[in-house]
Short mmCIF file of C-alpha atoms in Angstrom, two decimals:
data_model
loop_
_atom_site.label_atom_id
_atom_site.label_comp_id
_atom_site.label_asym_id
_atom_site.label_seq_id
_atom_site.Cartn_x
_atom_site.Cartn_y
_atom_site.Cartn_z
CA LYS J 59 -3.27 18.52 -7.35
CA ALA J 60 -6.14 16.11 -6.86
CA GLY J 61 -5.25 12.78 -5.31
CA VAL J 62 -6.00 9.27 -6.49
CA THR J 63 -9.71 8.68 -6.78
CA GLN J 64 -11.51 5.35 -6.76
CA THR J 65 -15.08 4.50 -7.62
CA PRO J 66 -17.28 3.18 -6.28
CA ARG J 67 -16.32 3.46 -2.64
CA TYR J 68 -18.55 0.60 -1.52
CA LEU J 69 -19.98 -2.41 -3.31
CA ILE J 70 -22.06 -5.38 -2.32
CA LYS J 71 -22.18 -8.34 -4.70
CA THR J 72 -23.20 -11.97 -4.52
CA ARG J 73 -21.12 -15.02 -5.27
CA GLY J 74 -20.70 -15.74 -8.95
CA GLN J 75 -21.17 -12.16 -10.05
CA GLN J 76 -18.45 -10.03 -11.56
CA VAL J 77 -17.35 -6.54 -10.59
CA THR J 78 -15.40 -3.68 -12.14
CA LEU J 79 -13.56 -1.10 -10.05
CA SER J 80 -12.18 2.16 -11.36
CA CYS J 81 -9.15 4.24 -10.46
CA SER J 82 -8.09 7.69 -11.63
CA PRO J 83 -4.43 8.40 -10.85
CA ILE J 84 -2.86 11.69 -9.87
CA SER J 85 -2.56 13.91 -12.91
CA GLY J 86 0.67 13.15 -14.75
CA HIS J 87 1.17 9.77 -13.12
CA ARG J 88 1.48 6.93 -15.59
CA SER J 89 1.92 3.95 -13.29
CA VAL J 90 -1.11 2.47 -11.55
CA SER J 91 -0.89 -0.43 -9.12
CA TRP J 92 -3.67 -2.38 -7.46
CA TYR J 93 -3.61 -4.02 -4.04
CA GLN J 94 -5.99 -6.15 -2.03
CA GLN J 95 -6.21 -5.62 1.71
CA THR J 96 -7.81 -8.17 4.03
CA PRO J 97 -7.53 -8.77 7.78
CA GLY J 98 -6.11 -12.22 7.12
CA GLN J 99 -3.53 -11.50 4.44
CA GLY J 100 -2.75 -7.82 4.85
CA LEU J 101 -1.85 -5.77 1.80
CA GLN J 102 -1.11 -7.85 -1.28
CA PHE J 103 -0.03 -6.70 -4.71
CA LEU J 104 -2.38 -7.55 -7.57
CA PHE J 105 -0.85 -5.94 -10.67
CA GLU J 106 0.71 -2.80 -12.07
CA TYR J 107 0.06 -0.99 -15.31
CA PHE J 108 2.28 1.50 -17.04
CA SER J 109 1.45 3.13 -20.37
CA GLU J 110 -1.45 0.72 -20.91
CA THR J 111 0.75 -2.37 -20.40
CA GLN J 112 0.74 -4.74 -17.47
CA ARG J 113 4.27 -4.54 -16.11
CA ASN J 114 3.99 -6.61 -12.94
CA LYS J 115 1.57 -9.23 -11.69
CA GLY J 116 1.04 -10.70 -8.26
CA ASN J 117 -0.04 -14.18 -7.27
CA PHE J 118 -3.74 -13.96 -7.82
CA PRO J 119 -5.95 -16.23 -9.96
CA GLY J 120 -6.92 -15.30 -13.48
CA ARG J 121 -10.33 -14.14 -12.25
CA PHE J 122 -8.55 -10.92 -11.34
CA SER J 123 -7.71 -8.77 -14.34
CA GLY J 124 -7.11 -5.17 -15.14
CA ARG J 125 -6.44 -2.67 -17.83
CA GLN J 126 -5.23 0.85 -18.28
CA PHE J 127 -6.47 3.45 -20.69
CA SER J 128 -4.53 6.04 -22.67
CA ASN J 129 -5.37 8.71 -20.06
CA SER J 130 -3.77 6.44 -17.38
CA ARG J 131 -7.09 5.68 -15.73
CA SER J 132 -7.29 2.03 -14.76
CA GLU J 133 -9.94 -0.56 -14.08
CA MET J 134 -9.76 -3.91 -12.40
CA ASN J 135 -12.25 -6.69 -12.89
CA VAL J 136 -13.02 -9.68 -10.73
CA SER J 137 -15.12 -12.39 -12.33
CA THR J 138 -17.01 -15.21 -10.65
CA LEU J 139 -16.81 -13.60 -7.24
CA GLU J 140 -16.09 -15.74 -4.19
CA LEU J 141 -16.73 -14.95 -0.53
CA GLY J 142 -12.98 -14.64 -0.01
CA ASP J 143 -12.82 -11.76 -2.46
CA SER J 144 -14.39 -9.51 0.15
CA ALA J 145 -11.71 -6.93 0.79
CA LEU J 146 -10.59 -3.36 0.47
CA TYR J 147 -9.18 -2.84 -3.03
CA LEU J 148 -6.63 -0.09 -3.20
CA CYS J 149 -5.22 1.70 -6.18
CA ALA J 150 -1.94 3.61 -6.11
CA SER J 151 -0.25 5.79 -8.68
CA SER J 152 3.29 6.98 -9.22
CA SER J 153 5.03 9.12 -11.79
CA ALA J 154 7.27 7.68 -14.46
CA THR J 155 10.40 8.98 -12.77
CA GLY J 156 9.35 9.16 -9.14
CA THR J 157 9.07 6.07 -7.05
CA ALA J 158 6.66 6.88 -4.22
CA GLN J 159 3.21 5.39 -4.71
CA TYR J 160 0.24 7.41 -3.56
CA PHE J 161 -2.91 5.56 -2.62
CA GLY J 162 -6.57 6.24 -3.14
CA PRO J 163 -9.21 5.70 -0.46
CA GLY J 164 -10.06 2.23 -1.74
CA THR J 165 -13.19 0.37 -2.76
CA ARG J 166 -14.73 -1.76 -0.06
CA LEU J 167 -16.16 -4.91 -1.68
CA LEU J 168 -18.43 -7.25 0.21
CA VAL J 169 -19.35 -10.56 -1.41
CA LEU J 170 -22.40 -12.32 0.03
CA GLY G 268 -13.44 -22.61 7.95
CA GLU G 269 -12.83 -19.48 9.94
CA SER G 270 -10.27 -17.02 8.69
CA VAL G 271 -7.63 -15.97 11.15
CA GLY G 272 -6.66 -12.36 11.06
CA LEU G 273 -3.12 -11.10 11.24
CA HIS G 274 -2.09 -10.32 14.81
CA LEU G 275 -0.55 -6.92 14.39
CA PRO G 276 2.07 -5.71 16.81
CA THR G 277 0.85 -2.82 18.93
CA LEU G 278 2.58 0.17 20.41
CA SER G 279 0.96 2.38 23.03
CA VAL G 280 2.54 5.68 23.95
CA GLN G 281 1.64 8.85 25.80
CA GLU G 282 1.17 12.10 23.94
CA GLY G 283 4.49 13.89 23.67
CA ASP G 284 6.59 10.72 23.84
CA ASN G 285 8.78 9.59 20.98
CA SER G 286 7.64 6.45 19.14
CA ILE G 287 9.75 3.86 17.37
CA ILE G 288 8.13 1.41 14.98
CA ASN G 289 10.22 -1.43 13.63
CA CYS G 290 10.05 -3.48 10.47
CA ALA G 291 12.03 -6.46 9.21
CA TYR G 292 12.07 -6.70 5.43
CA SER G 293 12.58 -9.83 3.44
CA ASN G 294 14.37 -9.13 0.18
CA SER G 295 18.04 -8.24 0.36
CA ALA G 296 17.76 -6.92 -3.22
CA SER G 297 15.18 -4.29 -2.24
CA ASP G 298 16.58 -0.84 -2.84
CA TYR G 299 13.72 1.46 -1.97
CA PHE G 300 11.60 1.58 1.17
CA ILE G 301 8.53 3.52 2.15
CA TRP G 302 6.58 4.05 5.36
CA TYR G 303 2.83 4.49 5.17
CA LYS G 304 0.23 5.48 7.73
CA GLN G 305 -3.28 4.10 7.44
CA GLU G 306 -6.17 5.48 9.42
CA SER G 307 -9.42 3.62 9.80
CA GLY G 308 -11.49 3.73 6.60
CA LYS G 309 -8.75 5.36 4.54
CA GLY G 310 -6.06 4.34 2.11
CA PRO G 311 -2.38 4.27 3.13
CA GLN G 312 -0.83 7.72 3.35
CA PHE G 313 2.80 8.26 2.33
CA ILE G 314 4.99 9.35 5.25
CA ILE G 315 8.62 9.07 4.23
CA ASP G 316 10.87 7.04 1.98
CA ILE G 317 14.52 6.03 1.87
CA ARG G 318 16.79 4.53 -0.75
CA SER G 319 19.21 1.72 -0.02
CA ASN G 320 22.23 4.00 -0.45
CA MET G 321 21.17 5.92 2.66
CA ASP G 322 21.12 4.95 6.34
CA LYS G 323 18.93 7.72 7.65
CA ARG G 324 16.46 10.24 6.36
CA GLN G 325 14.56 12.89 8.26
CA GLY G 326 11.25 14.53 7.61
CA GLN G 327 8.97 16.66 9.69
CA ARG G 328 8.83 14.94 13.11
CA VAL G 329 9.74 11.61 11.48
CA THR G 330 13.03 9.82 10.89
CA VAL G 331 13.58 6.58 9.02
CA LEU G 332 16.60 4.41 9.73
CA LEU G 333 17.76 1.63 7.44
CA ASN G 334 20.10 -1.19 8.44
CA LYS G 335 20.78 -3.28 5.36
CA THR G 336 23.05 -5.67 7.21
CA VAL G 337 20.19 -7.08 9.25
CA LYS G 338 17.41 -6.03 6.84
CA HIS G 339 15.76 -3.76 9.36
CA LEU G 340 13.86 -0.53 8.98
CA SER G 341 12.56 1.75 11.70
CA LEU G 342 10.32 4.79 11.85
CA GLN G 343 10.82 7.27 14.64
CA ILE G 344 8.07 9.77 15.39
CA ALA G 345 9.01 12.67 17.63
CA ALA G 346 6.55 14.24 20.07
CA THR G 347 3.81 11.77 19.17
CA GLN G 348 0.32 13.25 18.99
CA PRO G 349 -3.14 11.63 19.22
CA GLY G 350 -3.54 12.28 15.49
CA ASP G 351 -0.63 9.90 14.89
CA SER G 352 -2.77 6.97 16.06
CA ALA G 353 -3.07 4.63 13.08
CA VAL G 354 -1.63 1.48 11.55
CA TYR G 355 1.88 1.95 10.16
CA PHE G 356 3.22 -0.15 7.32
CA CYS G 357 6.67 -0.47 5.88
CA ALA G 358 6.96 -1.39 2.21
CA GLU G 359 9.90 -2.49 0.10
CA THR G 360 10.50 -2.61 -3.62
CA THR G 361 13.23 -3.09 -6.15
CA ALA G 362 12.58 0.20 -7.83
CA PHE G 363 15.58 0.26 -10.10
CA ALA G 364 16.03 -3.38 -11.03
CA GLY G 365 16.27 -2.65 -14.71
CA GLY G 366 12.86 -1.01 -14.51
CA THR G 367 11.11 -4.34 -14.34
CA SER G 368 9.78 -4.24 -10.80
CA TYR G 369 8.95 -0.62 -10.52
CA GLY G 370 5.43 -0.65 -9.22
CA LYS G 371 5.27 -3.66 -6.94
CA LEU G 372 5.38 -2.91 -3.24
CA THR G 373 5.72 -5.69 -0.69
CA PHE G 374 4.18 -4.65 2.60
CA GLY G 375 4.94 -5.65 6.13
CA GLN G 376 2.09 -6.75 8.37
CA GLY G 377 1.74 -3.35 10.04
CA THR G 378 1.97 -1.97 13.56
CA ILE G 379 -0.93 -0.40 15.43
CA LEU G 380 0.13 2.82 17.15
CA THR G 381 -2.14 4.18 19.87
CA VAL G 382 -1.39 7.56 21.38
CA HIS G 383 -3.01 8.36 24.71
CA PRO G 384 -3.70 12.00 25.57
#
């Protein structure tokens, strides 16, 4: 089975721009969660989607949003980028009945 | 101003030694715990998990111990190898809290494991 895939792997943006990141979960997995990883804050939960509905949300500003499609693929969007948004953005998927989350390789975002 | 990075605990061991990585978790209601390994430039890799109704679980060369009384989790790696060098994270979640907090993992700060040949 193919693992979680994320595109693009690397991105460079400038302040004020917006960005969209994509995640394809493991086949059959319906839950997709997003995390931000920075040296200063570690791994922090952004949000989780299950069957196209946001089920959980972390403590991030409204500039961070996401969605999930009927095939379970998910996207997250960050609008009006700030320097502090530079981070590794990780996507993880899990099955409806299983509980382990499996992570993708991440998208490295650099905001200049 | 300048951002200050997390100061991760470090553990250095010799190849062949056993390693023990510790983690204190925060939520007494957490009922599911996972250990992840993260190598440089990669996403976290699932190692082993344990539910709150268990005290110990063994995998291949790894054992996880859970002490709910003091909210402590540990990962034991037997016969540590250079390929085990990575950052190790514990994560907790309330996986069965009415199905409302299924996908949210709360991570510890991580421990850097270095294995010397």
